[in-house]
Coordinates of C-alpha atoms in Angstrom, one line a residue:
M1 CA -230.6 61.9 84.0
V2 CA -228.9 59.8 81.3
A3 CA -228.1 63.0 79.3
V4 CA -226.5 64.5 82.3
F5 CA -224.4 61.4 82.9
Y6 CA -223.3 61.2 79.3
K7 CA -222.4 64.9 79.4
D8 CA -220.2 64.5 82.4
M9 CA -218.5 61.4 81.0
L10 CA -218.0 63.2 77.6
S11 CA -216.2 66.0 79.4
W12 CA -213.9 63.7 81.3
Y13 CA -213.2 61.8 78.1
L14 CA -212.4 64.9 76.1
L15 CA -210.1 66.1 78.9
T16 CA -208.1 62.8 78.9
L17 CA -208.0 62.8 75.2
K18 CA -206.5 66.2 75.0
I19 CA -203.8 65.2 77.6
R20 CA -203.0 62.1 75.6
E21 CA -202.7 64.1 72.3
K22 CA -200.3 66.5 73.9
L23 CA -198.1 63.7 75.2
E24 CA -198.1 62.0 71.8
T25 CA -197.3 65.3 70.1
E26 CA -194.2 65.9 72.3
N27 CA -193.0 62.3 71.9
Q28 CA -193.5 62.0 68.1
G29 CA -193.0 65.6 67.0
Q30 CA -195.6 65.4 64.3
G31 CA -198.8 63.6 63.5
S32 CA -200.8 61.4 65.8
E33 CA -202.4 58.0 65.8
P34 CA -206.0 57.1 66.3
V35 CA -207.1 57.2 69.9
N36 CA -208.9 54.1 71.3
Q37 CA -211.6 54.3 73.8
D38 CA -210.7 53.7 77.4
Q39 CA -212.0 50.2 78.3
N40 CA -213.0 51.4 81.7
L41 CA -215.3 54.0 80.5
P42 CA -219.0 53.3 79.8
S43 CA -220.0 52.8 76.2
L44 CA -219.9 56.1 74.3
P45 CA -220.4 57.1 70.7
E46 CA -217.4 56.2 68.5
I47 CA -214.7 58.8 68.7
T48 CA -212.4 59.5 65.7
R49 CA -209.9 62.3 64.8
S50 CA -209.3 63.9 61.4
D51 CA -206.2 65.8 60.4
Q52 CA -207.5 66.9 57.0
N53 CA -208.6 70.3 58.1
N54 CA -205.6 71.5 60.2
H55 CA -206.7 75.1 60.6
N56 CA -210.2 74.3 62.0
H57 CA -210.3 73.8 65.8
E58 CA -214.1 73.4 66.2
Q59 CA -215.8 70.2 67.4
T60 CA -218.8 68.9 65.3
L61 CA -221.3 66.2 65.9
S62 CA -222.2 64.1 62.8
E63 CA -225.6 62.8 62.1
A64 CA -224.5 59.3 63.0
G65 CA -223.8 60.5 66.5
K66 CA -220.0 60.5 66.1
I67 CA -217.8 63.2 67.5
E68 CA -215.1 64.5 65.2
V69 CA -212.1 66.3 66.8
T70 CA -209.8 68.3 64.5
K71 CA -206.5 69.9 65.5
E72 CA -203.7 71.8 64.0
S73 CA -200.5 70.1 63.2
P74 CA -197.5 71.6 65.1
K75 CA -195.0 73.6 63.1
E76 CA -191.5 72.2 62.8
P77 CA -188.8 74.3 64.6
R78 CA -186.8 74.1 61.4
D79 CA -189.5 76.2 59.6
D80 CA -189.2 79.1 62.1
W81 CA -185.4 79.0 61.8
V82 CA -185.5 79.3 58.0
I83 CA -188.0 82.1 58.3
S84 CA -185.7 83.9 60.8
I85 CA -182.7 83.6 58.4
T86 CA -184.7 84.9 55.5
D87 CA -185.8 88.0 57.5
K88 CA -182.2 88.7 58.5
L89 CA -181.1 88.5 54.9
E90 CA -183.8 90.9 53.8
Q91 CA -182.8 93.3 56.5
A92 CA -179.1 93.0 55.4
H93 CA -180.2 93.8 51.8
R94 CA -181.9 96.9 53.0
D95 CA -178.9 97.9 55.1
D96 CA -176.6 97.4 52.1
D97 CA -178.2 100.3 50.3
T98 CA -175.4 102.7 49.5
T99 CA -177.7 105.7 49.4
I100 CA -178.4 105.2 53.1
W101 CA -174.7 105.1 54.1
G102 CA -174.0 108.1 52.0
K103 CA -176.3 110.3 54.1
L104 CA -175.0 109.1 57.5
C105 CA -173.2 111.7 59.5
I106 CA -174.2 111.3 63.1
Y107 CA -172.6 108.2 64.4
R108 CA -172.5 106.1 67.5
V109 CA -169.1 106.2 69.0
P110 CA -167.4 102.8 68.4
Y111 CA -167.2 100.6 71.5
Y112 CA -163.4 100.3 71.2
L113 CA -163.1 104.1 71.6
Q114 CA -165.5 104.6 74.4
E115 CA -164.3 101.5 76.4
N116 CA -161.9 103.5 78.6
D117 CA -163.9 106.7 79.1
N118 CA -167.6 106.6 78.1
K119 CA -168.4 109.7 80.2
S120 CA -166.6 111.9 77.7
Y121 CA -168.9 110.6 74.9
F122 CA -172.3 110.4 76.7
P123 CA -174.2 113.5 77.7
Q124 CA -174.6 114.2 81.4
T125 CA -177.1 117.1 81.4
V126 CA -179.1 117.3 78.2
S127 CA -179.9 114.8 75.4
L128 CA -180.2 115.9 71.7
G129 CA -181.2 113.5 69.0
P130 CA -182.5 109.9 69.4
Y131 CA -179.5 108.1 70.8
H132 CA -179.9 109.2 74.4
H133 CA -183.5 110.4 74.1
G134 CA -185.7 109.5 77.2
K135 CA -182.9 108.4 79.4
K136 CA -183.8 108.7 83.1
R137 CA -180.9 110.9 84.2
L138 CA -181.6 113.4 81.4
R139 CA -185.3 113.7 81.7
S140 CA -185.2 116.7 84.0
M141 CA -184.1 118.9 81.1
D142 CA -187.3 118.1 79.1
R143 CA -189.4 120.6 81.0
H144 CA -187.0 123.3 80.1
K145 CA -187.1 122.2 76.4
W146 CA -190.9 122.6 76.5
R147 CA -190.4 126.1 78.1
A148 CA -188.2 127.0 75.1
V149 CA -190.9 125.8 72.6
N150 CA -193.6 127.7 74.5
R151 CA -191.5 130.9 74.6
I152 CA -190.9 130.7 70.8
L153 CA -194.6 130.3 70.1
K154 CA -195.5 133.2 72.3
R155 CA -192.8 135.4 70.9
T156 CA -193.7 134.6 67.2
N157 CA -197.5 134.2 67.6
Q158 CA -197.2 130.9 65.7
N159 CA -198.8 127.5 65.9
I160 CA -197.0 124.4 66.9
K161 CA -198.6 122.5 64.0
M162 CA -196.5 124.5 61.5
Y163 CA -193.3 123.2 63.2
I164 CA -194.6 119.7 63.3
D165 CA -195.6 119.7 59.6
A166 CA -192.2 121.1 58.6
M167 CA -190.3 118.4 60.6
R168 CA -192.6 115.7 59.1
E169 CA -191.4 116.7 55.7
L170 CA -187.8 116.3 56.8
E171 CA -188.3 113.1 58.8
E172 CA -187.0 110.6 56.3
K173 CA -184.0 112.8 55.5
A174 CA -183.2 113.3 59.2
R175 CA -183.5 109.6 60.0
A176 CA -181.0 108.8 57.3
C177 CA -178.4 110.9 59.2
Y178 CA -178.4 108.5 62.2
E179 CA -176.8 105.2 62.5
G180 CA -178.9 102.1 63.2
P181 CA -182.4 101.7 64.6
F182 CA -183.2 103.7 67.7
G183 CA -186.8 102.6 68.5
L184 CA -188.7 105.9 68.0
S185 CA -192.0 106.0 66.2
S186 CA -192.7 108.6 63.5
N187 CA -194.6 110.9 65.9
E188 CA -192.0 110.5 68.7
F189 CA -189.2 111.3 66.3
I190 CA -190.9 114.4 64.9
E191 CA -191.7 115.6 68.5
M192 CA -188.0 115.1 69.4
L193 CA -186.8 117.2 66.4
V194 CA -189.1 120.0 67.3
L195 CA -188.4 119.9 71.0
D196 CA -184.6 119.5 70.8
G197 CA -184.2 121.8 67.8
C198 CA -186.1 124.7 69.4
F199 CA -184.1 124.3 72.6
V200 CA -180.8 124.5 70.7
L201 CA -181.8 127.6 68.8
E202 CA -182.9 129.4 72.0
L203 CA -179.5 128.7 73.5
F204 CA -177.7 129.9 70.3
R205 CA -179.7 133.1 70.0
G206 CA -179.6 133.8 73.8
A207 CA -175.8 133.6 73.8
V208 CA -175.6 136.1 71.0
E209 CA -178.6 138.4 71.5
G210 CA -179.0 138.0 75.3
F211 CA -181.5 135.7 77.1
T212 CA -183.3 138.6 78.6
E213 CA -184.0 140.0 75.1
L214 CA -185.7 136.7 74.3
G215 CA -188.0 137.0 77.4
Y216 CA -186.2 134.9 80.0
A217 CA -185.6 136.0 83.6
R218 CA -182.2 137.1 84.6
N219 CA -182.0 134.2 87.2
D220 CA -183.4 131.5 84.9
P221 CA -181.9 128.1 85.8
V222 CA -181.0 127.2 82.2
F223 CA -181.5 130.1 79.9
A224 CA -178.8 132.3 81.5
M225 CA -175.1 132.5 81.3
R226 CA -174.4 130.7 84.5
G227 CA -172.5 127.6 85.7
S228 CA -174.7 125.0 84.2
M229 CA -174.1 126.5 80.7
H230 CA -170.6 125.0 80.5
S231 CA -172.0 121.5 81.1
I232 CA -174.7 122.1 78.5
Q233 CA -172.1 123.3 76.0
R234 CA -169.9 120.3 76.6
D235 CA -172.9 117.9 76.1
M236 CA -174.0 119.7 72.9
I237 CA -170.6 119.1 71.3
M238 CA -170.6 115.3 71.7
L239 CA -170.8 113.2 68.5
E240 CA -173.8 111.1 69.7
N241 CA -175.7 114.2 70.8
Q242 CA -176.3 116.0 67.5
L243 CA -179.1 117.2 65.3
P244 CA -178.8 117.6 61.5
L245 CA -177.9 121.1 60.6
F246 CA -180.7 121.3 58.0
V247 CA -183.2 120.7 60.8
L248 CA -181.9 123.7 62.8
N249 CA -181.8 125.8 59.6
R250 CA -185.5 125.0 58.8
L251 CA -186.6 125.7 62.4
L252 CA -184.8 129.1 62.4
E253 CA -186.4 130.0 59.0
L254 CA -189.8 129.3 60.6
Q255 CA -189.0 131.5 63.6
L256 CA -187.7 134.4 61.4
G257 CA -190.4 134.0 58.8
T258 CA -187.8 134.1 55.9
R259 CA -186.3 131.4 53.7
N260 CA -182.7 130.9 52.7
Q261 CA -181.1 131.4 56.1
T262 CA -178.3 128.9 55.3
G263 CA -175.2 129.6 57.3
L264 CA -176.8 131.7 60.0
V265 CA -177.2 128.7 62.4
A266 CA -173.5 127.8 61.8
Q267 CA -172.5 131.3 62.7
L268 CA -174.6 131.2 65.9
A269 CA -173.1 127.8 66.8
V270 CA -169.5 129.1 66.5
R271 CA -170.3 132.0 68.8
F272 CA -172.0 129.7 71.3
F273 CA -169.2 127.2 71.5
D274 CA -166.4 129.8 71.6
P275 CA -165.7 129.2 75.3
L276 CA -164.7 125.6 74.4
M277 CA -162.0 126.8 72.0
P278 CA -158.6 125.3 72.9
T279 CA -156.8 128.6 72.5
D280 CA -157.2 132.2 73.6
E281 CA -154.9 133.8 71.1
P282 CA -156.4 136.6 69.0
M283 CA -156.0 136.4 65.2
T284 CA -153.0 138.5 64.1
K285 CA -153.3 141.1 61.3
T286 CA -151.0 139.0 59.1
D287 CA -153.2 135.9 59.6
Q288 CA -156.3 137.9 59.0
S289 CA -154.9 139.2 55.7
K290 CA -153.9 135.7 54.6
L291 CA -157.3 134.4 55.5
E292 CA -159.1 137.1 53.5
N293 CA -156.9 136.6 50.5
Y294 CA -157.4 132.8 50.7
L295 CA -161.2 133.0 51.0
A296 CA -161.3 135.5 48.1
R297 CA -159.6 132.8 45.9
D298 CA -161.3 129.7 47.2
K299 CA -164.6 129.5 48.9
A300 CA -164.4 125.7 49.5
F301 CA -163.1 126.1 53.0
D302 CA -165.9 128.3 54.2
P303 CA -167.1 126.7 57.5
F304 CA -170.5 128.3 57.1
A305 CA -171.2 127.0 53.7
D306 CA -174.2 124.6 53.2
M307 CA -172.7 121.2 53.7
G308 CA -176.0 119.2 53.8
E309 CA -176.3 116.6 56.4
L310 CA -173.8 117.9 58.9
H311 CA -174.1 119.1 62.5
C312 CA -172.8 121.4 65.1
L313 CA -169.8 119.3 66.0
D314 CA -168.6 119.4 62.4
V315 CA -169.3 123.1 62.1
F316 CA -167.2 123.7 65.3
R317 CA -164.4 121.5 63.9
R318 CA -164.4 123.5 60.7
S319 CA -164.3 126.7 62.6
L320 CA -161.1 125.5 64.4
L321 CA -159.6 125.0 61.0
R322 CA -161.2 128.0 59.3
S323 CA -158.1 130.3 59.2
S324 CA -156.1 127.6 57.5
P325 CA -154.6 128.0 54.1
K326 CA -154.5 124.7 52.2
P327 CA -152.6 122.3 54.5
E328 CA -149.2 121.0 53.7
P329 CA -149.4 118.1 51.2
R330 CA -149.3 114.7 52.7
L331 CA -146.6 112.2 51.9
S332 CA -149.4 110.0 50.7
R333 CA -152.8 111.0 49.4
K334 CA -154.5 107.7 50.0
R335 CA -156.7 108.0 53.1
W336 CA -157.3 104.3 53.7
S337 CA -154.5 102.0 52.7
S338 CA -154.8 98.3 53.5
R339 CA -151.0 98.2 53.8
N340 CA -150.6 101.2 56.1
T341 CA -153.8 101.6 58.1
R342 CA -153.4 100.1 61.5
V343 CA -154.5 100.4 65.1
A344 CA -152.5 103.0 66.9
D345 CA -149.3 101.6 68.4
K346 CA -146.7 103.6 70.2
R347 CA -143.8 101.8 68.5
R348 CA -145.2 102.4 65.0
Q349 CA -147.1 105.6 65.4
Q350 CA -144.2 107.7 66.5
L351 CA -144.2 110.9 64.4
I352 CA -141.6 112.6 66.5
H353 CA -139.5 112.2 69.7
C354 CA -140.5 113.6 73.0
V355 CA -139.5 117.1 74.2
T356 CA -136.7 115.9 76.5
E357 CA -135.0 113.9 73.7
L358 CA -135.4 116.7 71.2
R359 CA -133.8 119.2 73.6
E360 CA -130.9 116.8 74.0
A361 CA -130.5 116.8 70.2
G362 CA -130.3 120.6 70.1
I363 CA -133.9 121.4 69.0
K364 CA -135.3 124.5 70.7
F365 CA -139.0 125.2 71.4
R366 CA -140.7 128.6 70.9
R367 CA -144.2 129.8 71.2
R368 CA -145.8 130.8 67.9
K369 CA -148.2 133.7 68.1
T370 CA -151.3 132.7 66.1
D371 CA -154.9 131.6 66.9
R372 CA -154.4 128.4 64.9
F373 CA -153.4 126.1 67.7
W374 CA -152.5 123.3 65.2
D375 CA -150.3 125.4 63.0
I376 CA -146.9 124.1 64.0
Q377 CA -143.7 125.1 62.1
F378 CA -140.0 124.1 62.2
N379 CA -137.3 126.6 61.2
N380 CA -133.5 126.6 61.8
G381 CA -133.7 124.2 64.8
Y382 CA -136.7 126.0 66.4
L383 CA -139.9 124.0 66.8
E384 CA -142.6 126.7 66.9
I385 CA -145.9 125.6 68.5
P386 CA -148.9 127.9 69.1
R387 CA -150.3 128.2 72.6
L388 CA -152.8 125.4 73.7
L389 CA -155.3 126.1 76.4
I390 CA -156.4 123.0 78.3
H391 CA -159.4 123.1 80.6
D392 CA -161.8 120.4 82.1
G393 CA -163.8 120.3 78.8
T394 CA -160.8 119.8 76.5
K395 CA -160.6 116.0 76.9
S396 CA -164.3 115.5 75.9
L397 CA -163.9 118.0 73.0
F398 CA -160.8 116.3 71.5
L399 CA -162.2 112.8 72.0
N400 CA -165.4 113.6 70.1
L401 CA -163.5 115.4 67.3
I402 CA -161.3 112.4 66.9
A403 CA -164.3 110.0 67.0
F404 CA -165.9 112.0 64.2
E405 CA -162.8 112.0 62.1
Q406 CA -162.5 108.3 62.6
C407 CA -166.1 107.6 61.6
H408 CA -166.7 110.0 58.8
I409 CA -164.9 108.9 55.7
D410 CA -165.1 112.3 54.0
S411 CA -163.4 114.1 56.9
R412 CA -159.7 114.8 57.0
N413 CA -157.8 113.7 60.1
D414 CA -156.2 117.1 60.9
I415 CA -157.3 117.2 64.6
T416 CA -156.2 113.6 65.1
S417 CA -152.8 114.3 63.5
Y418 CA -152.3 117.3 65.9
I419 CA -153.3 115.3 69.0
I420 CA -151.0 112.4 68.0
F421 CA -148.1 114.8 67.4
M422 CA -148.6 116.4 70.8
D423 CA -148.9 112.9 72.3
N424 CA -145.5 112.0 70.8
L425 CA -144.0 115.3 72.3
I426 CA -145.4 114.7 75.8
D427 CA -144.2 111.5 77.6
S428 CA -143.9 112.8 81.1
H429 CA -144.7 115.7 83.4
E430 CA -141.2 117.1 82.7
D431 CA -142.2 117.6 79.0
V432 CA -145.4 119.4 80.1
S433 CA -143.4 121.5 82.5
Y434 CA -141.0 122.7 79.9
L435 CA -143.7 123.4 77.3
H436 CA -145.5 125.4 80.0
Y437 CA -142.2 127.3 80.7
C438 CA -142.1 128.1 77.0
G439 CA -145.7 129.4 77.0
I440 CA -146.9 126.7 74.7
I441 CA -149.2 124.9 77.1
E442 CA -151.5 126.6 79.6
H443 CA -153.8 124.3 81.7
W444 CA -156.3 124.5 84.5
L445 CA -155.8 120.9 85.6
G446 CA -154.4 119.8 88.9
S447 CA -150.8 119.1 87.8
D448 CA -148.5 118.6 84.9
S449 CA -148.8 114.8 85.3
E450 CA -152.6 115.0 84.6
V451 CA -151.9 116.9 81.4
A452 CA -149.3 114.2 80.3
N453 CA -151.8 111.5 81.2
L454 CA -154.5 113.3 79.2
F455 CA -152.5 113.3 76.0
N456 CA -151.1 109.8 76.5
R457 CA -154.7 108.4 76.6
L458 CA -156.4 110.5 74.0
C459 CA -155.4 108.4 71.0
E460 CA -155.6 104.9 72.4
E461 CA -157.0 102.5 69.8
V462 CA -157.2 105.2 67.1
V463 CA -156.7 104.1 63.5
F464 CA -154.1 106.4 62.0
D465 CA -151.7 106.4 59.1
T466 CA -148.6 108.4 59.9
E467 CA -148.1 109.3 56.2
D468 CA -151.6 110.7 55.9
S469 CA -150.9 113.7 58.2
Y470 CA -150.4 117.4 57.5
L471 CA -147.5 117.2 60.0
S472 CA -145.7 114.3 58.2
R473 CA -143.3 116.6 56.3
L474 CA -142.5 118.6 59.4
S475 CA -141.8 115.4 61.3
V476 CA -139.4 114.2 58.7
E477 CA -137.5 117.5 58.9
V478 CA -137.4 117.4 62.7
N479 CA -136.2 113.8 62.7
R480 CA -133.5 114.6 60.1
Y481 CA -132.2 117.4 62.4
Y482 CA -132.4 115.0 65.4
N483 CA -130.3 112.4 63.7
Q484 CA -127.4 114.7 63.0
K485 CA -124.7 113.9 65.6
W486 CA -123.1 117.3 65.6
N487 CA -126.4 118.9 66.8
A488 CA -126.5 116.5 69.7
W489 CA -122.9 117.1 70.7
R490 CA -123.4 120.8 70.5
A491 CA -126.6 120.6 72.6
T492 CA -124.8 118.4 75.2
L493 CA -122.0 120.9 75.5
R494 CA -124.5 123.8 75.9
H495 CA -126.7 121.9 78.4
K496 CA -123.8 120.7 80.6
Y497 CA -121.3 123.5 80.4
F498 CA -123.3 126.6 79.5
N499 CA -126.5 126.1 81.4
N500 CA -125.9 129.2 83.6
P501 CA -123.7 132.4 83.6
W502 CA -121.3 131.1 86.2
A503 CA -120.7 128.0 84.2
I504 CA -119.9 130.2 81.2
V505 CA -117.5 132.3 83.3
S506 CA -115.8 129.2 84.6
F507 CA -115.5 127.7 81.1
C508 CA -113.9 130.9 79.8
A509 CA -111.5 131.1 82.7
A510 CA -110.6 127.5 82.2
V511 CA -109.9 128.1 78.5
I512 CA -107.8 131.2 79.2
L513 CA -105.8 129.2 81.8
L514 CA -105.3 126.4 79.4
V515 CA -104.1 128.8 76.7
L516 CA -101.7 130.4 79.1
T517 CA -100.4 127.1 80.3
L518 CA -99.8 125.9 76.7
S519 CA -98.0 129.1 75.9
Q520 CA -95.8 128.8 78.9
S521 CA -95.0 125.2 78.0
F522 CA -94.3 126.2 74.4
Y523 CA -91.8 128.9 75.3
A524 CA -90.1 126.7 77.9
A525 CA -89.5 124.0 75.3
Y526 CA -88.5 126.5 72.7
A527 CA -85.9 128.0 75.0
Y528 CA -84.5 124.6 75.7
Y529 CA -84.0 123.6 72.1
K530 CA -83.0 127.0 70.9
P531 CA -81.3 128.8 73.7
P532 CA -80.5 132.5 73.1
T533 CA -77.0 133.2 71.8

């Protein structure tokens, strides 16, 4: 009976003791003082506390009948803070490794670029790569990706383990192509490479060989040339939605059973993305001859060469520029100059005047027949611009190309230069209307105002040096012509007095009448001063 009584009292005592210790810890922050027995409690064995063994939480009963309670000293908040700072510095040291940044080629679009229009940068139908992997609105396409993998395995009589092992060998190299952490484990990342890579290759091969030849039904919801394909193509050309090219090359080698297939994926990609081309002009025989002669001398511009850690967006960009001889030399070769590099500003970034102002200065516009939409020339007062085809995917295409040129330090800014040049030319719907009249711009948008608004918003917040542009010399020549007053006077005369045939007839009649009047006045005065004898 006594033992039961002491057991109950001991439980209550230990409970009150723990509560008191907690209150003292919160008030004092560290340490504690000896706890005296409550005078109201019956006489109990002497209770003491020891802080010598901080990591031991057990209760022991000594031979003298004393109960010894040990507890752990609370850590100071300052210690956790110091540890947190140390961890951040170690992570910064790892991030500062130049070898990591050197392999980076698939970037997240900077927030200042995507702020006004993130729909053009984020996929709406299919995700490729880790940045948008697993997002709810894109999960419906995963089952079609698995269908693609299953179809490949059946067609080739191969085992999935071969693909997994191949991607495991490339995992570290592939991770280095992406920017920042993205929360995928090793197995999840490898599964993503296999799944997305096989899906992309099926689309590429189907567009060239035919999806029915690959075993898909004619009415397949994805693997068929139908309406959804345009949306898929547009998603696959986005900067954040890319796979490293060497991953696709390796997967295609496994499918074909042969090595050294470098360049084949790039060729398939160019064929697949051809509907997104911003021009429908065929290559002329003269341009074809120039291209062949150029490539015979210099292979460096080959868009299908092995460029290492690149992707389909970069291949498509190079294909847009593939028929280019070496571009005109820049006024300045320095890509990044602390003195000249600045955020785009309409007052400072003006390469050239708008169409309306150039016409008033006597500059005429003419369509140049070439498939190189960016190849603009200026000769004898004529600004010759190739035809540009604008459709509902042009905005997303140009924005992602600009974002890539902004992020990738080894990339030239040729697409950005062209877009800014056209932005300078187009200020209003009247400018678009006149370029359309000249056959330079063809669009499928609702109105000319939408086209003007498109160009005026494409290069907002873009970092650009006007001297580091392949169009810088041409702009200087156009501006020099624009600043000659005689050209402006001549243009004003032509626009105001010779803008239609009747005006020309009227002007000629007026001139004849003026000449006759002067002649009559002359002979009348002459007869007055020198009358006939």
